[in-house]
mmCIF file of C-alpha atoms and ligand atoms in Angstrom:
data_model
loop_
_atom_site.group_PDB
_atom_site.id
_atom_site.type_symbol
_atom_site.label_atom_id
_atom_site.label_comp_id
_atom_site.label_asym_id
_atom_site.label_seq_id
_atom_site.Cartn_x
_atom_site.Cartn_y
_atom_site.Cartn_z
ATOM 1 C CA MET A 1 0.007 0.006 -0.002
ATOM 2 C CA LYS A 2 1.362 3.395 -0.955
ATOM 3 C CA ARG A 3 1.839 5.535 2.092
ATOM 4 C CA GLY A 4 2.324 9.270 2.279
ATOM 5 C CA LYS A 5 4.504 10.960 4.845
ATOM 6 C CA LEU A 6 3.475 12.480 8.143
ATOM 7 C CA ILE A 7 5.221 15.733 9.052
ATOM 8 C CA THR A 8 4.496 17.407 12.335
ATOM 9 C CA PHE A 9 5.306 20.903 13.549
ATOM 10 C CA GLU A 10 5.966 21.565 17.240
ATOM 11 C CA GLY A 11 7.027 24.408 19.457
ATOM 12 C CA CYS A 12 6.008 26.596 22.361
ATOM 13 C CA ASP A 13 2.888 28.795 22.123
ATOM 14 C CA GLY A 14 3.730 31.799 19.965
ATOM 15 C CA CYS A 15 6.866 30.291 18.426
ATOM 16 C CA GLY A 16 5.824 31.290 14.898
ATOM 17 C CA LYS A 17 4.518 27.875 13.817
ATOM 18 C CA SER A 18 1.377 29.253 12.204
ATOM 19 C CA THR A 19 3.342 31.579 9.920
ATOM 20 C CA GLN A 20 5.570 28.715 8.841
ATOM 21 C CA LEU A 21 2.587 26.498 8.153
ATOM 22 C CA ARG A 22 0.988 29.222 6.041
ATOM 23 C CA LEU A 23 4.225 29.629 4.040
ATOM 24 C CA LEU A 24 4.535 25.881 3.558
ATOM 25 C CA SER A 25 0.903 25.633 2.460
ATOM 26 C CA GLU A 26 1.501 28.299 -0.210
ATOM 27 C CA TYR A 27 4.651 26.529 -1.332
ATOM 28 C CA LEU A 28 3.075 23.103 -1.610
ATOM 29 C CA THR A 29 0.003 24.422 -3.446
ATOM 30 C CA LYS A 30 2.224 26.352 -5.886
ATOM 31 C CA ASN A 31 4.315 23.236 -6.559
ATOM 32 C CA ALA A 32 1.276 20.982 -6.898
ATOM 33 C CA VAL A 33 2.401 18.652 -4.087
ATOM 34 C CA PRO A 34 -0.539 16.512 -2.989
ATOM 35 C CA HIS A 35 -0.997 17.276 0.696
ATOM 36 C CA ILE A 36 -3.407 18.108 3.480
ATOM 37 C CA PHE A 37 -2.993 20.508 6.398
ATOM 38 C CA THR A 38 -4.479 19.669 9.668
ATOM 39 C CA ARG A 39 -4.066 20.499 13.346
ATOM 40 C CA GLU A 40 -4.322 19.099 16.855
ATOM 41 C CA PRO A 41 -6.322 19.216 18.928
ATOM 42 C CA GLY A 42 -8.974 19.251 16.168
ATOM 43 C CA GLY A 43 -9.037 18.442 12.512
ATOM 44 C CA GLY A 44 -12.524 16.929 12.393
ATOM 45 C CA LYS A 45 -16.025 17.300 13.889
ATOM 46 C CA ILE A 46 -15.513 15.280 17.054
ATOM 47 C CA SER A 47 -11.887 16.349 17.597
ATOM 48 C CA GLU A 48 -12.847 20.048 17.163
ATOM 49 C CA ALA A 49 -15.587 19.605 19.785
ATOM 50 C CA ILE A 50 -12.970 18.123 22.173
ATOM 51 C CA ARG A 51 -10.689 21.060 21.322
ATOM 52 C CA GLU A 52 -13.349 23.495 22.468
ATOM 53 C CA ILE A 53 -13.551 21.756 25.866
ATOM 54 C CA LEU A 54 -9.732 21.595 26.231
ATOM 55 C CA LEU A 55 -8.949 25.222 25.376
ATOM 56 C CA ASN A 56 -11.999 26.914 26.947
ATOM 57 C CA GLY A 57 -10.714 29.215 29.650
ATOM 58 C CA LYS A 58 -13.875 28.521 31.670
ATOM 59 C CA ASN A 59 -12.816 24.875 32.260
ATOM 60 C CA ALA A 60 -10.236 25.837 34.859
ATOM 61 C CA GLU A 61 -11.142 22.864 37.139
ATOM 62 C CA MET A 62 -10.101 20.252 34.554
ATOM 63 C CA THR A 63 -7.673 17.729 36.088
ATOM 64 C CA ASP A 64 -4.312 17.101 34.390
ATOM 65 C CA GLU A 65 -5.227 13.488 33.780
ATOM 66 C CA CYS A 66 -8.533 14.447 32.137
ATOM 67 C CA GLU A 67 -6.649 16.960 29.957
ATOM 68 C CA ALA A 68 -4.141 14.331 28.820
ATOM 69 C CA LEU A 69 -6.866 11.768 28.070
ATOM 70 C CA LEU A 70 -8.925 14.307 26.075
ATOM 71 C CA TYR A 71 -5.910 15.201 23.940
ATOM 72 C CA ALA A 72 -5.291 11.464 23.316
ATOM 73 C CA ALA A 73 -8.948 10.873 22.530
ATOM 74 C CA ALA A 74 -9.044 13.754 20.046
ATOM 75 C CA ARG A 75 -5.874 12.371 18.454
ATOM 76 C CA VAL A 76 -7.269 8.883 17.848
ATOM 77 C CA GLN A 77 -10.389 10.305 16.177
ATOM 78 C CA HIS A 78 -8.308 12.746 14.093
ATOM 79 C CA LEU A 79 -6.048 9.893 12.899
ATOM 80 C CA HIS A 80 -9.083 7.981 11.817
ATOM 81 C CA ASP A 81 -10.912 10.929 10.213
ATOM 82 C CA ARG A 82 -8.207 12.757 8.402
ATOM 83 C CA VAL A 83 -4.682 11.429 8.714
ATOM 84 C CA GLU A 84 -5.109 7.777 7.723
ATOM 85 C CA PRO A 85 -7.213 8.486 4.609
ATOM 86 C CA ALA A 86 -4.732 11.071 3.340
ATOM 87 C CA LEU A 87 -1.686 8.801 4.037
ATOM 88 C CA ARG A 88 -3.438 5.993 2.209
ATOM 89 C CA ASP A 89 -3.835 8.276 -0.817
ATOM 90 C CA GLY A 90 -0.072 8.895 -0.751
ATOM 91 C CA LYS A 91 -0.445 12.497 0.354
ATOM 92 C CA LEU A 92 1.882 14.513 2.499
ATOM 93 C CA VAL A 93 0.151 15.157 5.831
ATOM 94 C CA ILE A 94 1.240 18.338 7.584
ATOM 95 C CA CYS A 95 0.036 18.509 11.120
ATOM 96 C CA ASP A 96 0.165 21.536 13.407
ATOM 97 C CA ARG A 97 1.066 19.826 16.750
ATOM 98 C CA TYR A 98 0.794 16.100 17.459
ATOM 99 C CA VAL A 99 1.826 13.552 20.022
ATOM 100 C CA ASP A 100 5.012 15.407 21.023
ATOM 101 C CA SER A 101 2.802 18.246 22.281
ATOM 102 C CA SER A 102 1.295 15.730 24.731
ATOM 103 C CA LEU A 103 4.776 14.636 25.809
ATOM 104 C CA ALA A 104 6.027 18.216 26.249
ATOM 105 C CA TYR A 105 2.885 19.735 27.796
ATOM 106 C CA GLN A 106 1.267 16.838 29.704
ATOM 107 C CA ALA A 107 4.186 14.497 30.491
ATOM 108 C CA TYR A 108 6.915 17.061 31.186
ATOM 109 C CA ALA A 109 5.165 20.327 32.078
ATOM 110 C CA ARG A 110 2.124 18.949 33.916
ATOM 111 C CA GLY A 111 4.357 16.323 35.452
ATOM 112 C CA LEU A 112 2.218 13.319 34.478
ATOM 113 C CA GLY A 113 5.385 11.465 33.346
ATOM 114 C CA LYS A 114 6.402 9.914 30.056
ATOM 115 C CA ASP A 115 5.097 6.407 30.927
ATOM 116 C CA PHE A 116 1.489 7.510 31.462
ATOM 117 C CA VAL A 117 1.394 9.813 28.425
ATOM 118 C CA THR A 118 3.103 7.231 26.205
ATOM 119 C CA LYS A 119 0.647 4.545 27.319
ATOM 120 C CA ILE A 120 -2.463 6.573 26.541
ATOM 121 C CA ASN A 121 -0.989 7.575 23.181
ATOM 122 C CA SER A 122 0.224 4.117 22.245
ATOM 123 C CA PHE A 123 -2.088 3.901 19.204
ATOM 124 C CA ALA A 124 -0.555 7.092 17.725
ATOM 125 C CA LEU A 125 3.035 6.205 18.691
ATOM 126 C CA GLU A 126 2.902 2.631 17.435
ATOM 127 C CA HIS A 127 1.009 3.174 14.168
ATOM 128 C CA TYR A 128 1.528 6.795 13.214
ATOM 129 C CA LEU A 129 4.941 7.979 14.386
ATOM 130 C CA PRO A 130 5.802 11.091 12.337
ATOM 131 C CA ASP A 131 8.384 10.711 9.585
ATOM 132 C CA VAL A 132 9.731 14.108 10.513
ATOM 133 C CA THR A 133 9.004 16.466 13.378
ATOM 134 C CA VAL A 134 10.043 20.066 12.899
ATOM 135 C CA PHE A 135 10.643 21.827 16.191
ATOM 136 C CA ILE A 136 10.588 25.604 15.943
ATOM 137 C CA ASP A 137 13.089 26.428 18.659
ATOM 138 C CA LEU A 138 12.128 29.638 20.456
ATOM 139 C CA THR A 139 12.088 30.161 24.207
ATOM 140 C CA PRO A 140 8.684 30.987 25.805
ATOM 141 C CA GLU A 141 10.131 34.326 26.939
ATOM 142 C CA MET A 142 10.828 35.314 23.364
ATOM 143 C CA ALA A 143 7.595 33.764 22.105
ATOM 144 C CA PHE A 144 5.307 35.603 24.514
ATOM 145 C CA ALA A 145 7.200 38.831 24.065
ATOM 146 C CA ARG A 146 6.589 38.574 20.328
ATOM 147 C CA LYS A 147 2.868 37.881 20.676
ATOM 148 C CA ARG A 148 2.582 40.556 23.457
ATOM 149 C CA GLY A 149 1.513 38.215 26.276
ATOM 150 C CA ALA A 150 -0.768 35.183 26.641
ATOM 151 C CA ASP A 151 -4.262 34.979 25.229
ATOM 152 C CA GLU A 152 -6.603 35.480 28.212
ATOM 153 C CA ASN A 153 -9.280 33.148 26.775
ATOM 154 C CA ASP A 154 -6.877 30.260 26.134
ATOM 155 C CA ARG A 155 -6.605 27.901 29.120
ATOM 156 C CA LEU A 156 -3.205 26.504 28.144
ATOM 157 C CA GLU A 157 -1.650 29.889 27.373
ATOM 158 C CA GLN A 158 -2.808 31.071 30.805
ATOM 159 C CA ALA A 159 -0.815 28.334 32.561
ATOM 160 C CA GLY A 160 2.026 30.715 33.513
ATOM 161 C CA MET A 161 5.654 31.210 32.505
ATOM 162 C CA GLU A 162 6.994 28.485 34.790
ATOM 163 C CA PHE A 163 4.771 25.964 33.013
ATOM 164 C CA HIS A 164 5.862 27.136 29.557
ATOM 165 C CA ARG A 165 9.500 26.946 30.567
ATOM 166 C CA LYS A 166 8.918 23.315 31.392
ATOM 167 C CA VAL A 167 7.229 22.764 28.029
ATOM 168 C CA TYR A 168 10.305 24.176 26.292
ATOM 169 C CA ALA A 169 12.677 22.009 28.376
ATOM 170 C CA GLY A 170 10.470 19.029 27.517
ATOM 171 C CA TYR A 171 10.746 19.671 23.789
ATOM 172 C CA LYS A 172 14.540 20.033 24.079
ATOM 173 C CA ALA A 173 14.742 16.650 25.866
ATOM 174 C CA LEU A 174 12.516 14.987 23.266
ATOM 175 C CA ALA A 175 14.590 16.400 20.390
ATOM 176 C CA GLU A 176 17.741 15.141 22.020
ATOM 177 C CA SER A 177 16.315 11.657 22.635
ATOM 178 C CA GLU A 178 15.132 11.223 19.046
ATOM 179 C CA PRO A 179 17.626 13.054 16.798
ATOM 180 C CA ASN A 180 16.608 11.029 13.738
ATOM 181 C CA ARG A 181 13.014 12.119 13.808
ATOM 182 C CA PHE A 182 13.331 15.641 15.273
ATOM 183 C CA VAL A 183 14.830 18.533 13.392
ATOM 184 C CA CYS A 184 15.351 21.787 15.282
ATOM 185 C CA VAL A 185 14.961 25.018 13.370
ATOM 186 C CA ASP A 186 16.123 28.223 15.033
ATOM 187 C CA GLY A 187 12.972 30.309 15.640
ATOM 188 C CA ASN A 188 14.848 33.492 16.358
ATOM 189 C CA GLN A 189 15.133 34.625 12.770
ATOM 190 C CA THR A 190 12.901 36.338 10.229
ATOM 191 C CA PRO A 191 9.928 34.257 8.976
ATOM 192 C CA GLN A 192 11.537 33.974 5.554
ATOM 193 C CA GLU A 193 14.857 32.759 6.993
ATOM 194 C CA ILE A 194 13.073 30.209 9.133
ATOM 195 C CA PHE A 195 11.066 29.010 6.141
ATOM 196 C CA GLN A 196 14.207 28.486 4.023
ATOM 197 C CA ASN A 197 15.506 26.278 6.811
ATOM 198 C CA VAL A 198 12.228 24.373 7.013
ATOM 199 C CA LEU A 199 12.385 23.726 3.260
ATOM 200 C CA ARG A 200 15.995 22.636 3.495
ATOM 201 C CA VAL A 201 15.339 20.094 6.283
ATOM 202 C CA LEU A 202 12.271 18.735 4.507
ATOM 203 C CA ARG A 203 14.319 18.244 1.327
ATOM 204 C CA GLU A 204 17.149 16.600 3.279
ATOM 205 C CA ARG A 205 14.604 14.147 4.730
ATOM 206 C CA ASN A 206 13.195 13.362 1.250
ATOM 207 C CA CYS A 207 9.768 14.819 2.092
ATOM 208 C CA LEU A 208 9.736 17.303 -0.805
HETATM 209 P P1 TYD B 301 -3.513 26.392 19.762
HETATM 210 O O1 TYD B 301 -4.329 27.661 19.889
HETATM 211 O O2 TYD B 301 -3.668 25.551 18.534
HETATM 212 O O3 TYD B 301 -1.990 26.778 19.980
HETATM 213 P P2 TYD B 301 -0.813 27.015 18.989
HETATM 214 O O4 TYD B 301 -1.296 27.938 17.960
HETATM 215 O O5 TYD B 301 0.288 27.503 19.864
HETATM 216 O O6 TYD B 301 -0.508 25.653 18.429
HETATM 217 O O7 TYD B 301 -3.779 25.536 21.103
HETATM 218 C C1 TYD B 301 -3.281 24.317 21.269
HETATM 219 C C2 TYD B 301 -2.868 24.269 22.734
HETATM 220 O O8 TYD B 301 -2.964 22.924 23.216
HETATM 221 C C3 TYD B 301 -1.454 24.662 22.903
HETATM 222 O O9 TYD B 301 -1.297 25.476 24.057
HETATM 223 C C4 TYD B 301 -0.705 23.377 23.108
HETATM 224 C C5 TYD B 301 -1.738 22.503 23.743
HETATM 225 N N1 TYD B 301 -1.585 21.057 23.509
HETATM 226 C C6 TYD B 301 -1.290 20.240 24.544
HETATM 227 O O10 TYD B 301 -1.158 20.670 25.707
HETATM 228 N N2 TYD B 301 -1.207 18.868 24.327
HETATM 229 C C7 TYD B 301 -1.418 18.328 23.085
HETATM 230 O O11 TYD B 301 -1.311 17.079 22.927
HETATM 231 C C8 TYD B 301 -1.692 19.223 21.980
HETATM 232 C C9 TYD B 301 -1.938 18.671 20.628
HETATM 233 C C10 TYD B 301 -1.790 20.578 22.250
#
């Protein structure tokens, strides 16, 4: 069966991921590369409904375990609804956040531990490990300074600087532990410079 490639983008809130995804979308469309863009949490009817629960600033009493399980649940549905069909068609699947977000945010920053988060994400990790994960490397201090503070309606962005420092440290540890899958791109450059580096790493990994 012909299988497309799964490329995920990761980084701290405000690292500039969205701009890079927009530039990549324009590039792939211009070059007629068969692809889909999707995001987590979300990317389908049920997963988007779970996203609303997860990010809603009014759900402050949500436990860390519930949060981790909801991200994992949204992920399984998203894989079924959007990712698997596109991969089966041989398309490039570009996903804005994926299982490494759960490892950085829930395992490391919330402190739930890698074992628990790996276990509840075993379906994704065993069957749909990304071919390449692009980590836009920008500290939370720089990221929030750029976006002029955290979004007051976003539950995760409101978690505080200490939490986001742990997320960043989590990503760095993940990148170090899986150097073959992770590629780090310096996020402290102009969007065009970052994009040229993104294209370079995707070409090096035979994704383009
Ligand atoms: P979003 O507004 O999409 O953030 P961004 O534009 O920075 O990607 O919100 C997604 C939030 O959910 C973000 O704060 C990261 C968090 N998240 C997790 O904590 N765990 C996960 O598994 C995923 C996919 C996201």
